[in-house]
Structures are given as structure tokens and as C-alpha cells.
């Protein structure tokens, strides 16, 4: 069974890559992905990460004023 | 022997890592940044984000999204000038401005009925902040000044002038074409609202990259509109930085080269680069003073010079001196008005212009001594 994951969307590639750097510095493993179209049709670049690390990364990104949205996603349901 | 002394136009020698980075990008990445989210697209996007962060670090900016990449410093100045000025605004400039400032302003005089006051600098091309203050009017919205004159190399008192502007609620635009990369610019301390820079002069990147810093809260009207890879469902320009000002595929190979140049500068340090230009420049400037019939313009004190030297030779056409330097000695310099006619009116060299020699971090003492010896030979003939 596929594990539920968290997907983050951003308003720009710049913000997505800033977020990736912040995650990396915090030791959070993230993966850059094309944002599924059912989540957003804006910036193509998003990130996914294990759902249990969502809150930690959300706090880190908020502290750096990176605007983003978190969506929970379980691939098998799509 | 070939000697290149035209760094004020562009630095011809780059750190090795710059050539390698461009080649590596072209051969192994090559994709468009900010669009497709495949492996190569992500790598290209990271290059752009990294170089933006490096420039932000150099300038002391927290949020690198306020750095906009442009084709060159001229495009950055156009974006600032055309994006900020509105109908009937008043602008104060120095008498040292490059045509990259004066020509967009002239267009704004025609299109938007703006008015421009020019502060006259002194004989060494230094602008007095008190003179600038005296030119301000209630309708003044912007002051513009170069960090250093591209004709005489004179470093301007930008801190005092921008502080005066800030105190009066007036925006400041600094043209750092001749300084970023060889003079420290700390925006945590300097009250500058807009700063335009070139990537291929002191920063030692390739041609085709420049940029504009836009202070938080300012929203100039974009110069161009188009695809950004963001907010793609909307047919209006996104109000997101840096995307708002960066439509179309950027010069990613150039940005890869600039990124490598910034690594080189960070390793060397701006202080070391400045010190090198100070020391080589002192030999240059002092040497020019000793040659018969040579008249040198701009300050003798290298603390106020960025490594650009304008001179004339009595009774000789500057173009003739330039030709002899190249034909007889292989020395490449620039002659003429250097796109800054008003600066020549101040030093009394309009319209003939001057011979301009400019040094960079890779200019050696031996090259300077060879130049001085060659010029002395020409002048003694």
C-alpha cells in the first residue's frame, strides 16, 4: 500500500527552490516534482515529502516567509 | 605582447571556472529554467536560484527574489527609470551619467513630460551631496547617480547622497556598472532603493547578464511581459518576484558563468580585489603623471578611483594615440566619449573625448609598466 505523502505548491520556481534549500539544511528529505494538475495549475514545480515531516517544514518555511500550500496525497487514490 | 586595458567596457579575462561552468551548462544541462520539472529543467532552475542567492549575499540582501536578472546594466536602468517615473515627475542626476541613464530619461521627457536637473560635479568628477540637496524640489521622486564614473573612475559619495534622498522621501537609483565586484556594496547599511549592475565587468561573468535590485515595497512597471512558468492559467503578468520582471527564457549559460565568477570572487574576497586594483592603479596613475604632455583627469588618490583612467596628450588626437598604442605596442584601450558626453563637458574634453585605460583584477604590474613605457615613447616622438 502506498504511504500518504504531503505535496507542497508554490507561486514560483524561485520559492520552490528556496524551500528545497531550507528543507535540505534542516535535514528534511524532499523531492522536487511536477505539481499534479488536480492540485494546482499555477507553478509547475512542487515538492513532496513524508507526511510526518510536514509540520516541521511548514514552520521552517513560515519563518522564512515562503508562501506555499500543503496538500496531503495518497497516490493510489488518484 | 598584447595588453588589454578596457575592463570598463568588459573584462576580457575571466576566471577559468567561468569558461568551464558555461561549457558544462551547455553540454550537460542545457534545459530552460523555471518551466519543465524534469531532471535537467530542475538543474537549470537551481543554477538561476543559486546565482541569485550569491548576488544577494554579495549585496547583503535577505530576500533574493528582489534581484532581477536582465540582459545588462542598461536594461536594468531602463526597467528602473521607465518603471518608476510617472507624468510630470522631477529627477535629479549627476553630470556623470552614462547614456544608459540619460537616453531613457530623454525618452521620458518626451513621453511623460518629466523634468531633469543635473548636479554639476567638481573638476575631479566628484559630486557634492550639498549640491544634490540644493537641486531637490517638492516634485522630485528620484535621484540617479553612478557609483563610479565610467570616464574618470571617480567613486561617488553614494551613501551621503542616498541618505539625503531617503530623508526627503525620494527614491535613489545607483548605477553600479563599474563597481559591483571590485568595491564593497552593503545594502544592509546603504539606503539605496534601486541598484543596477553589470555581470560582465568587475563581476567577471560573461556578457549578456546584468541585474536590478528592487527594494521591498517598490513596484516598478515591468519593461516586458510574457511567460514566466508561474501563474500560467492567467493571461496577465503575475505579481510575483522575480517572475514579474523576468519574462521569457533567460541567459542561463551566462548565469551559470556568472555563478562561477561569484564563487571566484567570494574565494578571493572583494577586499583583496579592491586592494589589487588600488595598488596597480596607483602605479598606473602616478606613472601617467610623469609622462610629458599627458593630462590626466579624475582624482589622483586611488581611494577615490575604481581603476579607470582618462587622459589626453597635448596637441594630439586621442584616436591617434589609441591607434599608435595598438599598432606599435599591441595595447587595447578605448577612445572617445565613452557614452557619457556630459562627464566630458565637466572635465573640458567634449567633444573630442579622452583616451581611457581601465584595469581589472587580472591586470599585472608588468602590463602597466609596459603601457607606461609605450605611452612615454609615443609622447616623446
mmCIF file of N, CA and C in Angstrom, chain A residues 31 45 76:
data_model
loop_
_atom_site.group_PDB
_atom_site.id
_atom_site.type_symbol
_atom_site.label_atom_id
_atom_site.label_comp_id
_atom_site.label_asym_id
_atom_site.label_seq_id
_atom_site.Cartn_x
_atom_site.Cartn_y
_atom_site.Cartn_z
ATOM 1 N N UNK A 31 11.459 15.898 -2.363
ATOM 2 C CA UNK A 31 11.695 15.591 -3.778
ATOM 3 C C UNK A 31 10.934 16.604 -4.628
ATOM 4 N N UNK A 45 6.414 23.622 -10.544
ATOM 5 C CA UNK A 45 7.362 22.968 -9.648
ATOM 6 C C UNK A 45 6.827 22.881 -8.225
ATOM 7 N N UNK A 76 -2.328 6.122 -4.558
ATOM 8 C CA UNK A 76 -3.206 5.056 -5.056
ATOM 9 C C UNK A 76 -4.645 5.536 -5.241
#
